[in-house]
mmCIF file of C-alpha atoms and ligand atoms in Angstrom:
data_model
loop_
_atom_site.group_PDB
_atom_site.id
_atom_site.type_symbol
_atom_site.label_atom_id
_atom_site.label_comp_id
_atom_site.label_asym_id
_atom_site.label_seq_id
_atom_site.Cartn_x
_atom_site.Cartn_y
_atom_site.Cartn_z
ATOM 1 C CA MET A 1 0.000 0.000 0.000
ATOM 2 C CA ARG A 2 1.260 3.492 -0.853
ATOM 3 C CA VAL A 3 0.000 6.797 0.536
ATOM 4 C CA SER A 4 0.858 10.042 -1.193
ATOM 5 C CA PHE A 5 0.759 13.273 0.824
ATOM 6 C CA CYS A 6 0.199 16.495 -1.084
ATOM 7 C CA CYS A 7 -0.447 19.768 0.661
ATOM 8 C CA PRO A 8 1.279 22.619 -1.208
ATOM 9 C CA GLY A 9 2.366 25.440 1.063
ATOM 10 C CA LEU A 10 2.313 23.383 4.262
ATOM 11 C CA GLU A 11 5.457 23.922 6.286
ATOM 12 C CA ASP A 12 6.921 21.182 8.420
ATOM 13 C CA VAL A 13 5.637 18.215 6.453
ATOM 14 C CA GLY A 14 7.894 15.731 8.284
ATOM 15 C CA PRO A 15 5.651 15.165 11.323
ATOM 16 C CA TRP A 16 2.691 14.481 9.005
ATOM 17 C CA LEU A 17 4.575 11.814 7.034
ATOM 18 C CA GLN A 18 6.026 10.239 10.159
ATOM 19 C CA GLY A 19 2.691 10.401 11.996
ATOM 20 C CA LEU A 20 0.822 8.727 9.149
ATOM 21 C CA ASP A 21 3.442 5.972 8.888
ATOM 22 C CA GLU A 22 3.284 5.360 12.641
ATOM 23 C CA ALA A 23 -0.519 5.288 12.668
ATOM 24 C CA LEU A 24 -0.588 2.974 9.647
ATOM 25 C CA GLY A 25 2.117 0.747 11.084
ATOM 26 C CA ALA A 26 4.131 0.780 7.859
ATOM 27 C CA SER A 27 6.622 2.915 6.018
ATOM 28 C CA CYS A 28 4.261 3.816 3.191
ATOM 29 C CA THR A 29 3.729 7.598 3.151
ATOM 30 C CA THR A 30 5.682 9.912 0.892
ATOM 31 C CA LEU A 31 5.542 13.583 0.058
ATOM 32 C CA TRP A 32 4.255 13.633 -3.532
ATOM 33 C CA GLN A 33 6.753 14.312 -6.318
ATOM 34 C CA PRO A 34 5.612 14.331 -9.980
ATOM 35 C CA ASP A 35 7.724 11.274 -10.885
ATOM 36 C CA ASP A 36 6.611 9.154 -7.882
ATOM 37 C CA PRO A 37 5.205 5.681 -8.484
ATOM 38 C CA PRO A 38 1.395 5.700 -8.249
ATOM 39 C CA ALA A 39 -0.234 5.529 -4.790
ATOM 40 C CA ASP A 40 -3.441 3.905 -3.526
ATOM 41 C CA TYR A 41 -4.526 6.746 -1.256
ATOM 42 C CA GLY A 42 -3.978 10.491 -1.305
ATOM 43 C CA VAL A 43 -3.973 12.689 1.796
ATOM 44 C CA VAL A 44 -4.354 16.189 0.450
ATOM 45 C CA TRP A 45 -5.298 19.817 0.811
ATOM 46 C CA ALA A 46 -5.540 21.933 -2.343
ATOM 47 C CA PRO A 47 -3.607 19.509 -4.568
ATOM 48 C CA PRO A 48 -2.754 20.617 -8.122
ATOM 49 C CA GLN A 49 -4.537 18.970 -11.072
ATOM 50 C CA SER A 50 -1.185 17.362 -11.969
ATOM 51 C CA PHE A 51 -1.368 15.333 -8.734
ATOM 52 C CA ILE A 52 -4.747 13.897 -9.782
ATOM 53 C CA ASP A 53 -3.614 13.293 -13.359
ATOM 54 C CA ALA A 54 -0.529 11.384 -12.165
ATOM 55 C CA GLN A 55 -2.658 8.980 -10.056
ATOM 56 C CA PRO A 56 -5.013 7.220 -12.475
ATOM 57 C CA GLN A 57 -5.386 4.185 -10.178
ATOM 58 C CA MET A 58 -5.767 6.053 -6.872
ATOM 59 C CA LYS A 59 -8.777 4.765 -4.925
ATOM 60 C CA VAL A 60 -9.466 7.467 -2.354
ATOM 61 C CA LEU A 61 -8.550 11.086 -1.867
ATOM 62 C CA PHE A 62 -8.664 12.068 1.814
ATOM 63 C CA SER A 63 -9.256 15.760 2.387
ATOM 64 C CA MET A 64 -7.370 17.322 5.291
ATOM 65 C CA GLY A 65 -10.345 19.623 5.766
ATOM 66 C CA ALA A 66 -14.113 19.360 6.177
ATOM 67 C CA GLY A 67 -14.886 21.456 3.111
ATOM 68 C CA VAL A 68 -14.172 19.898 -0.276
ATOM 69 C CA ASP A 69 -15.321 22.689 -2.603
ATOM 70 C CA ALA A 70 -11.779 23.370 -3.881
ATOM 71 C CA MET A 71 -11.145 19.665 -4.408
ATOM 72 C CA LEU A 72 -14.366 19.199 -6.370
ATOM 73 C CA ARG A 73 -13.344 22.003 -8.721
ATOM 74 C CA LEU A 74 -10.550 19.711 -9.966
ATOM 75 C CA ASN A 75 -11.157 17.295 -12.800
ATOM 76 C CA LEU A 76 -11.548 14.055 -10.804
ATOM 77 C CA PRO A 77 -11.955 10.664 -12.486
ATOM 78 C CA THR A 78 -15.378 9.164 -11.708
ATOM 79 C CA HIS A 79 -13.905 6.124 -9.903
ATOM 80 C CA LEU A 80 -11.908 8.304 -7.490
ATOM 81 C CA GLN A 81 -13.787 8.626 -4.214
ATOM 82 C CA VAL A 82 -13.362 11.630 -1.935
ATOM 83 C CA ASN A 83 -13.501 11.364 1.839
ATOM 84 C CA ARG A 84 -13.524 14.433 4.070
ATOM 85 C CA LEU A 85 -12.564 15.117 7.689
ATOM 86 C CA GLU A 86 -15.413 14.562 10.131
ATOM 87 C CA ASP A 87 -14.869 16.813 13.114
ATOM 88 C CA ALA A 88 -11.357 15.569 14.001
ATOM 89 C CA GLY A 89 -11.129 18.241 16.702
ATOM 90 C CA MET A 90 -12.726 20.984 14.585
ATOM 91 C CA GLY A 91 -16.182 20.692 16.163
ATOM 92 C CA VAL A 92 -15.209 22.024 19.564
ATOM 93 C CA GLN A 93 -13.221 24.860 17.987
ATOM 94 C CA MET A 94 -16.150 25.837 15.785
ATOM 95 C CA ALA A 95 -18.537 25.692 18.738
ATOM 96 C CA GLU A 96 -16.203 27.889 20.765
ATOM 97 C CA TYR A 97 -15.815 30.403 17.928
ATOM 98 C CA VAL A 98 -19.530 30.713 17.185
ATOM 99 C CA CYS A 99 -20.459 30.945 20.877
ATOM 100 C CA GLN A 100 -17.990 33.792 21.412
ATOM 101 C CA ALA A 101 -19.352 35.653 18.373
ATOM 102 C CA VAL A 102 -22.959 35.187 19.514
ATOM 103 C CA THR A 103 -21.980 36.240 23.051
ATOM 104 C CA ARG A 104 -20.203 39.391 21.871
ATOM 105 C CA TYR A 105 -23.330 40.361 19.969
ATOM 106 C CA PHE A 106 -25.908 39.346 22.583
ATOM 107 C CA ARG A 107 -24.050 40.918 25.536
ATOM 108 C CA ASP A 108 -23.146 44.016 23.479
ATOM 109 C CA LEU A 109 -19.527 43.614 24.525
ATOM 110 C CA PRO A 110 -18.051 45.893 21.809
ATOM 111 C CA THR A 111 -20.146 48.801 23.141
ATOM 112 C CA TYR A 112 -19.175 48.148 26.765
ATOM 113 C CA GLU A 113 -15.510 47.810 25.803
ATOM 114 C CA ALA A 114 -15.628 51.122 23.922
ATOM 115 C CA GLN A 115 -17.370 52.822 26.865
ATOM 116 C CA MET A 116 -14.797 51.563 29.359
ATOM 117 C CA ALA A 117 -11.958 52.626 27.057
ATOM 118 C CA ALA A 118 -13.516 56.122 27.117
ATOM 119 C CA GLY A 119 -13.763 56.052 30.911
ATOM 120 C CA GLN A 120 -17.570 55.696 30.955
ATOM 121 C CA TRP A 121 -19.344 53.434 33.466
ATOM 122 C CA HIS A 122 -22.822 52.771 32.169
ATOM 123 C CA TYR A 123 -25.323 49.878 32.320
ATOM 124 C CA ARG A 124 -28.090 49.080 29.884
ATOM 125 C CA ALA A 125 -31.052 46.751 30.423
ATOM 126 C CA PRO A 126 -30.040 43.149 29.653
ATOM 127 C CA PRO A 127 -31.541 41.898 26.401
ATOM 128 C CA SER A 128 -33.973 38.976 26.307
ATOM 129 C CA ARG A 129 -32.178 35.692 25.753
ATOM 130 C CA ARG A 130 -35.391 34.018 24.615
ATOM 131 C CA SER A 131 -35.687 36.435 21.734
ATOM 132 C CA CYS A 132 -32.086 35.938 20.596
ATOM 133 C CA THR A 133 -32.851 33.049 18.254
ATOM 134 C CA VAL A 134 -29.789 31.610 16.532
ATOM 135 C CA GLY A 135 -30.430 30.142 13.070
ATOM 136 C CA LEU A 136 -27.871 27.653 11.771
ATOM 137 C CA LEU A 137 -27.608 27.354 8.006
ATOM 138 C CA GLY A 138 -26.181 23.843 7.769
ATOM 139 C CA VAL A 139 -26.419 21.395 10.614
ATOM 140 C CA GLY A 140 -24.055 18.632 9.654
ATOM 141 C CA VAL A 141 -21.053 17.526 11.684
ATOM 142 C CA LEU A 142 -19.980 21.028 12.712
ATOM 143 C CA GLY A 143 -23.428 22.644 12.830
ATOM 144 C CA THR A 144 -24.695 19.938 15.181
ATOM 145 C CA ARG A 145 -21.762 20.502 17.542
ATOM 146 C CA VAL A 146 -22.392 24.262 17.434
ATOM 147 C CA ALA A 147 -26.105 23.738 18.175
ATOM 148 C CA ARG A 148 -25.253 21.723 21.292
ATOM 149 C CA ALA A 149 -22.886 24.416 22.543
ATOM 150 C CA LEU A 150 -25.394 27.226 21.962
ATOM 151 C CA GLN A 151 -28.031 25.325 23.899
ATOM 152 C CA ILE A 152 -25.817 25.416 27.003
ATOM 153 C CA PHE A 153 -26.295 29.196 26.954
ATOM 154 C CA GLU A 154 -30.061 28.716 26.492
ATOM 155 C CA TYR A 155 -30.389 30.474 23.154
ATOM 156 C CA PRO A 156 -33.302 29.202 21.068
ATOM 157 C CA VAL A 157 -31.712 27.361 18.124
ATOM 158 C CA LEU A 158 -33.148 26.713 14.656
ATOM 159 C CA SER A 159 -31.517 24.690 11.910
ATOM 160 C CA TRP A 160 -31.872 24.686 8.135
ATOM 161 C CA SER A 161 -30.567 21.789 6.081
ATOM 162 C CA ARG A 162 -31.252 19.925 2.851
ATOM 163 C CA THR A 163 -32.863 16.992 4.659
ATOM 164 C CA PRO A 164 -34.884 17.130 7.919
ATOM 165 C CA LYS A 165 -32.988 16.728 11.216
ATOM 166 C CA THR A 166 -33.903 15.563 14.682
ATOM 167 C CA ILE A 167 -31.699 17.313 17.218
ATOM 168 C CA ASP A 168 -33.104 17.615 20.726
ATOM 169 C CA GLY A 169 -34.358 21.135 21.373
ATOM 170 C CA VAL A 170 -33.516 22.399 17.871
ATOM 171 C CA ARG A 171 -36.358 23.243 15.481
ATOM 172 C CA SER A 172 -35.505 21.841 12.057
ATOM 173 C CA PHE A 173 -36.335 23.517 8.746
ATOM 174 C CA SER A 174 -35.364 21.752 5.548
ATOM 175 C CA GLY A 175 -35.421 22.469 1.851
ATOM 176 C CA ASP A 176 -35.486 25.714 -0.115
ATOM 177 C CA ALA A 177 -39.201 26.347 0.473
ATOM 178 C CA SER A 178 -38.708 26.582 4.254
ATOM 179 C CA LEU A 179 -35.814 29.055 4.123
ATOM 180 C CA PRO A 180 -37.943 32.250 4.395
ATOM 181 C CA ASP A 181 -39.774 30.963 7.505
ATOM 182 C CA PHE A 182 -36.455 29.984 9.091
ATOM 183 C CA LEU A 183 -34.954 33.412 8.363
ATOM 184 C CA ARG A 184 -37.953 35.381 9.669
ATOM 185 C CA GLU A 185 -37.403 33.909 13.143
ATOM 186 C CA THR A 186 -33.626 34.351 13.161
ATOM 187 C CA GLN A 187 -31.780 37.048 15.109
ATOM 188 C CA VAL A 188 -28.253 35.634 14.656
ATOM 189 C CA LEU A 189 -27.591 33.809 11.387
ATOM 190 C CA VAL A 190 -24.652 31.379 11.295
ATOM 191 C CA CYS A 191 -23.480 29.960 7.964
ATOM 192 C CA LEU A 192 -22.041 26.439 8.241
ATOM 193 C CA LEU A 193 -22.991 25.209 4.781
ATOM 194 C CA PRO A 194 -20.655 23.594 2.293
ATOM 195 C CA LEU A 195 -19.967 25.761 -0.758
ATOM 196 C CA THR A 196 -21.958 24.254 -3.633
ATOM 197 C CA PRO A 197 -23.742 25.722 -6.668
ATOM 198 C CA GLN A 198 -26.936 25.762 -4.533
ATOM 199 C CA THR A 199 -25.406 27.606 -1.564
ATOM 200 C CA ARG A 200 -23.055 30.071 -3.319
ATOM 201 C CA GLY A 201 -24.200 33.635 -2.575
ATOM 202 C CA ILE A 202 -26.847 32.518 -0.069
ATOM 203 C CA LEU A 203 -25.899 35.370 2.290
ATOM 204 C CA ASN A 204 -27.456 38.053 0.095
ATOM 205 C CA ALA A 205 -29.842 41.019 0.209
ATOM 206 C CA GLN A 206 -33.022 38.880 0.097
ATOM 207 C CA THR A 207 -31.743 36.695 2.933
ATOM 208 C CA PHE A 208 -30.764 39.679 5.081
ATOM 209 C CA ALA A 209 -34.110 41.406 4.467
ATOM 210 C CA LEU A 210 -35.993 38.451 5.958
ATOM 211 C CA LEU A 211 -33.980 38.380 9.208
ATOM 212 C CA ARG A 212 -35.204 40.235 12.282
ATOM 213 C CA PRO A 213 -34.138 43.897 12.197
ATOM 214 C CA GLY A 214 -30.699 44.487 13.699
ATOM 215 C CA ALA A 215 -29.678 40.868 13.157
ATOM 216 C CA HIS A 216 -26.061 39.688 13.236
ATOM 217 C CA VAL A 217 -24.510 37.428 10.586
ATOM 218 C CA ILE A 218 -21.670 34.991 11.263
ATOM 219 C CA ASN A 219 -19.961 33.396 8.265
ATOM 220 C CA VAL A 220 -17.606 30.562 9.172
ATOM 221 C CA ALA A 221 -18.151 28.459 6.042
ATOM 222 C CA ARG A 222 -16.765 29.907 2.798
ATOM 223 C CA GLY A 223 -16.326 33.477 1.587
ATOM 224 C CA ALA A 224 -18.295 32.826 -1.607
ATOM 225 C CA HIS A 225 -21.443 32.229 0.441
ATOM 226 C CA LEU A 226 -21.529 35.986 1.016
ATOM 227 C CA VAL A 227 -22.424 38.720 -1.456
ATOM 228 C CA GLU A 228 -20.102 41.374 -0.079
ATOM 229 C CA GLN A 229 -21.905 44.442 -1.459
ATOM 230 C CA ASP A 230 -25.214 43.172 -0.056
ATOM 231 C CA LEU A 231 -23.649 42.852 3.389
ATOM 232 C CA LEU A 232 -22.335 46.414 3.247
ATOM 233 C CA ALA A 233 -25.759 47.723 2.180
ATOM 234 C CA ALA A 234 -27.573 45.806 4.950
ATOM 235 C CA LEU A 235 -25.107 47.108 7.548
ATOM 236 C CA ALA A 236 -25.472 50.667 6.265
ATOM 237 C CA SER A 237 -29.289 50.500 6.402
ATOM 238 C CA GLY A 238 -29.266 49.030 9.924
ATOM 239 C CA GLN A 239 -31.132 45.869 8.839
ATOM 240 C CA LEU A 240 -27.977 44.119 10.083
ATOM 241 C CA SER A 241 -26.226 45.494 13.146
ATOM 242 C CA GLY A 242 -23.016 43.603 12.550
ATOM 243 C CA ALA A 243 -21.203 40.664 11.030
ATOM 244 C CA THR A 244 -18.487 38.267 12.126
ATOM 245 C CA LEU A 245 -16.501 36.907 9.195
ATOM 246 C CA ASP A 246 -13.850 34.189 9.310
ATOM 247 C CA VAL A 247 -13.815 33.392 5.596
ATOM 248 C CA PHE A 248 -13.517 35.545 2.477
ATOM 249 C CA ALA A 249 -13.982 35.256 -1.258
ATOM 250 C CA GLN A 250 -10.304 36.024 -1.637
ATOM 251 C CA GLU A 251 -7.924 34.748 1.017
ATOM 252 C CA PRO A 252 -5.753 36.323 2.277
ATOM 253 C CA LEU A 253 -8.047 39.349 2.279
ATOM 254 C CA ALA A 254 -6.691 41.963 -0.152
ATOM 255 C CA ALA A 255 -4.906 44.917 1.423
ATOM 256 C CA GLY A 256 -7.333 47.817 1.686
ATOM 257 C CA HIS A 257 -10.412 45.610 1.244
ATOM 258 C CA VAL A 258 -13.582 47.584 1.889
ATOM 259 C CA PHE A 259 -14.361 45.448 5.009
ATOM 260 C CA VAL A 260 -11.122 46.545 6.721
ATOM 261 C CA GLY A 261 -11.814 49.194 9.332
ATOM 262 C CA ASN A 262 -15.604 48.826 9.178
ATOM 263 C CA PRO A 263 -16.556 48.957 12.876
ATOM 264 C CA LYS A 264 -19.593 46.724 12.276
ATOM 265 C CA ILE A 265 -17.482 43.886 10.872
ATOM 266 C CA THR A 266 -15.347 41.636 13.071
ATOM 267 C CA MET A 267 -12.872 39.531 11.107
ATOM 268 C CA THR A 268 -10.484 36.645 11.660
ATOM 269 C CA PRO A 269 -8.190 34.979 9.071
ATOM 270 C CA HIS A 270 -9.951 31.611 8.480
ATOM 271 C CA VAL A 271 -9.103 30.222 11.892
ATOM 272 C CA ALA A 272 -12.527 29.333 13.307
ATOM 273 C CA ALA A 273 -11.650 25.622 13.270
ATOM 274 C CA ARG A 274 -8.121 24.578 12.338
ATOM 275 C CA THR A 275 -7.077 21.167 11.076
ATOM 276 C CA LEU A 276 -5.308 19.469 13.985
ATOM 277 C CA ARG A 277 -2.424 17.196 13.055
ATOM 278 C CA SER A 278 -2.729 14.328 15.508
ATOM 279 C CA GLU A 279 -6.549 14.103 15.305
ATOM 280 C CA THR A 280 -6.432 14.258 11.513
ATOM 281 C CA ILE A 281 -3.741 11.606 11.238
ATOM 282 C CA ARG A 282 -5.650 9.348 13.628
ATOM 283 C CA GLN A 283 -8.906 9.686 11.690
ATOM 284 C CA VAL A 284 -7.401 9.256 8.215
ATOM 285 C CA ALA A 285 -5.224 6.323 9.277
ATOM 286 C CA GLU A 286 -8.189 4.564 10.940
ATOM 287 C CA LYS A 287 -10.166 4.931 7.729
ATOM 288 C CA ILE A 288 -7.333 3.636 5.546
ATOM 289 C CA ARG A 289 -6.845 0.637 7.824
ATOM 290 C CA ALA A 290 -10.586 -0.093 7.768
ATOM 291 C CA LEU A 291 -10.682 0.139 3.962
ATOM 292 C CA GLN A 292 -7.677 -2.194 3.727
ATOM 293 C CA ARG A 293 -9.618 -4.708 5.832
ATOM 294 C CA GLY A 294 -12.591 -4.291 3.501
ATOM 295 C CA GLU A 295 -14.712 -2.503 6.099
ATOM 296 C CA ALA A 296 -17.066 0.437 5.598
ATOM 297 C CA VAL A 297 -16.071 3.968 6.638
ATOM 298 C CA SER A 298 -18.014 7.221 6.925
ATOM 299 C CA GLY A 299 -17.265 10.673 5.539
ATOM 300 C CA TRP A 300 -17.769 9.975 1.828
ATOM 301 C CA VAL A 301 -18.395 13.030 -0.312
ATOM 302 C CA GLN A 302 -21.339 12.771 -2.673
ATOM 303 C CA LYS A 303 -19.861 14.497 -5.680
ATOM 304 C CA GLY A 304 -23.318 15.059 -7.174
ATOM 305 C CA HIS A 305 -24.358 17.056 -4.102
ATOM 306 C CA GLY A 306 -21.059 18.925 -3.955
ATOM 307 C CA TYR A 307 -20.328 17.958 -0.346
HETATM 308 P P1 NDP B 1 -21.420 18.647 6.659
HETATM 309 O O1 NDP B 1 -21.371 18.124 5.263
HETATM 310 O O2 NDP B 1 -21.360 17.698 7.790
HETATM 311 O O3 NDP B 1 -22.760 19.514 6.839
HETATM 312 C C1 NDP B 1 -23.256 20.318 5.830
HETATM 313 C C2 NDP B 1 -24.666 20.770 6.187
HETATM 314 O O4 NDP B 1 -25.145 21.659 5.164
HETATM 315 C C3 NDP B 1 -25.667 19.613 6.251
HETATM 316 O O5 NDP B 1 -26.605 19.847 7.275
HETATM 317 C C4 NDP B 1 -26.361 19.696 4.885
HETATM 318 O O6 NDP B 1 -27.697 19.183 4.855
HETATM 319 C C5 NDP B 1 -26.413 21.193 4.692
HETATM 320 N N1 NDP B 1 -26.604 21.546 3.279
HETATM 321 C C6 NDP B 1 -25.819 21.265 2.213
HETATM 322 N N2 NDP B 1 -26.365 21.733 1.080
HETATM 323 C C7 NDP B 1 -27.528 22.309 1.432
HETATM 324 C C8 NDP B 1 -28.560 22.955 0.696
HETATM 325 N N3 NDP B 1 -28.495 23.112 -0.639
HETATM 326 N N4 NDP B 1 -29.625 23.413 1.376
HETATM 327 C C9 NDP B 1 -29.725 23.254 2.717
HETATM 328 N N5 NDP B 1 -28.775 22.647 3.479
HETATM 329 C C10 NDP B 1 -27.693 22.186 2.832
HETATM 330 O O7 NDP B 1 -20.240 19.720 6.776
HETATM 331 P P2 NDP B 1 -19.437 20.186 8.084
HETATM 332 O O8 NDP B 1 -20.425 20.524 9.124
HETATM 333 O O9 NDP B 1 -18.377 19.212 8.419
HETATM 334 O O10 NDP B 1 -18.716 21.502 7.524
HETATM 335 C C11 NDP B 1 -19.461 22.575 7.012
HETATM 336 C C12 NDP B 1 -18.565 23.592 6.317
HETATM 337 O O11 NDP B 1 -17.813 24.326 7.268
HETATM 338 C C13 NDP B 1 -17.494 23.007 5.400
HETATM 339 O O12 NDP B 1 -18.033 22.638 4.144
HETATM 340 C C14 NDP B 1 -16.500 24.148 5.301
HETATM 341 O O13 NDP B 1 -16.824 24.970 4.194
HETATM 342 C C15 NDP B 1 -16.711 24.933 6.595
HETATM 343 N N6 NDP B 1 -15.533 24.881 7.472
HETATM 344 C C16 NDP B 1 -14.946 26.060 7.855
HETATM 345 C C17 NDP B 1 -13.898 26.055 8.719
HETATM 346 C C18 NDP B 1 -13.299 27.330 9.210
HETATM 347 O O14 NDP B 1 -12.276 27.316 9.893
HETATM 348 N N7 NDP B 1 -13.890 28.477 8.932
HETATM 349 C C19 NDP B 1 -13.321 24.812 9.233
HETATM 350 C C20 NDP B 1 -14.030 23.628 8.790
HETATM 351 C C21 NDP B 1 -15.087 23.671 7.930
HETATM 352 P P3 NDP B 1 -27.975 17.612 5.088
HETATM 353 O O15 NDP B 1 -27.622 17.359 6.539
HETATM 354 O O16 NDP B 1 -29.401 17.473 4.826
HETATM 355 O O17 NDP B 1 -27.059 16.886 4.153
HETATM 356 C C1 OXD B 2 -12.059 23.141 6.270
HETATM 357 C C2 OXD B 2 -11.485 24.468 6.550
HETATM 358 O O1 OXD B 2 -12.897 23.034 5.379
HETATM 359 O O2 OXD B 2 -10.484 24.530 7.299
HETATM 360 O O3 OXD B 2 -11.679 22.190 6.970
HETATM 361 O O4 OXD B 2 -12.009 25.474 6.084
#
């Protein structure tokens, strides 16, 4: 068995190769070079098309991330299956990130911080937690973990997904027809959808207009979910009071991007949930070992659905 590792731009590849070999119990992992002999499995993030083209017999491509939109833009042979990371330590990070963003909004922390910085000591009436409904666009592996974390703080939680869900205490909406009803009840909108042709641009003017006035939008999925000009217009009109953005159409964000310096936009550089080396190695190696034994594994990407 041969495993080819291809993650252009990743520094310190050695521990990945060594970790995979140790977890697989064999010296079988190499850093991909164009003239390498073909491998059975690929462990990749953003591989070039030449990697795919050089591996006509490869069985499975393991993504080192949860999102596979970039991978599915490559020309993949139909027999090549794609498997993506399922949580692998990202769920708790995502839950933590979203809870802090919801908390900053709900508790009006930016205003209090600004007041204290200006030497002002001033209380306002606490807002109603029961009316701070958090709507999760996407309630898969990460969205479900986020829903559980939000419930600890007693926010009402709604979910919207392609297929109906049963998560204790979370009201499920599913399918395009239910999106307006879901949005009308939402005060904080969190995007945790995969980027597909159906979800591209879903954070747009029509979506924002249906949210409760003064709503907050959190995008932790992909930058292309958001129509940037529509966000700016909704913030300017007051329909949205703020946005927390971890992902951008162009990453790194261009110098002087119009979002920079906007006091209503809080930004981080795509760090909401990082790929963790040991958890990732453990999960990928367990799946490879199971496949070698002829057993079933989870995490298969349905190319037709785009995730
Ligand atoms: P999953 O595939 O587990 O969940 C995706 C969810 O989106 C599912 O609930 C799915 O519905 C729903 N969905 C997909 N298409 C549609 C549609 N057309 N209409 C309605 N619902 C839809 O993904 P993960 O939870 O693991 O990850 C989600 C995304 O988070 C990733 O694709 C990635 O882009 C992003 N991400 C961002 C990170 C960051 O650091 N910012 C880190 C990791 C991931 P159903 O359940 O019915 O299939
Ligand atoms: C992912 C990401 O998809 O880090 O895993 O964005």
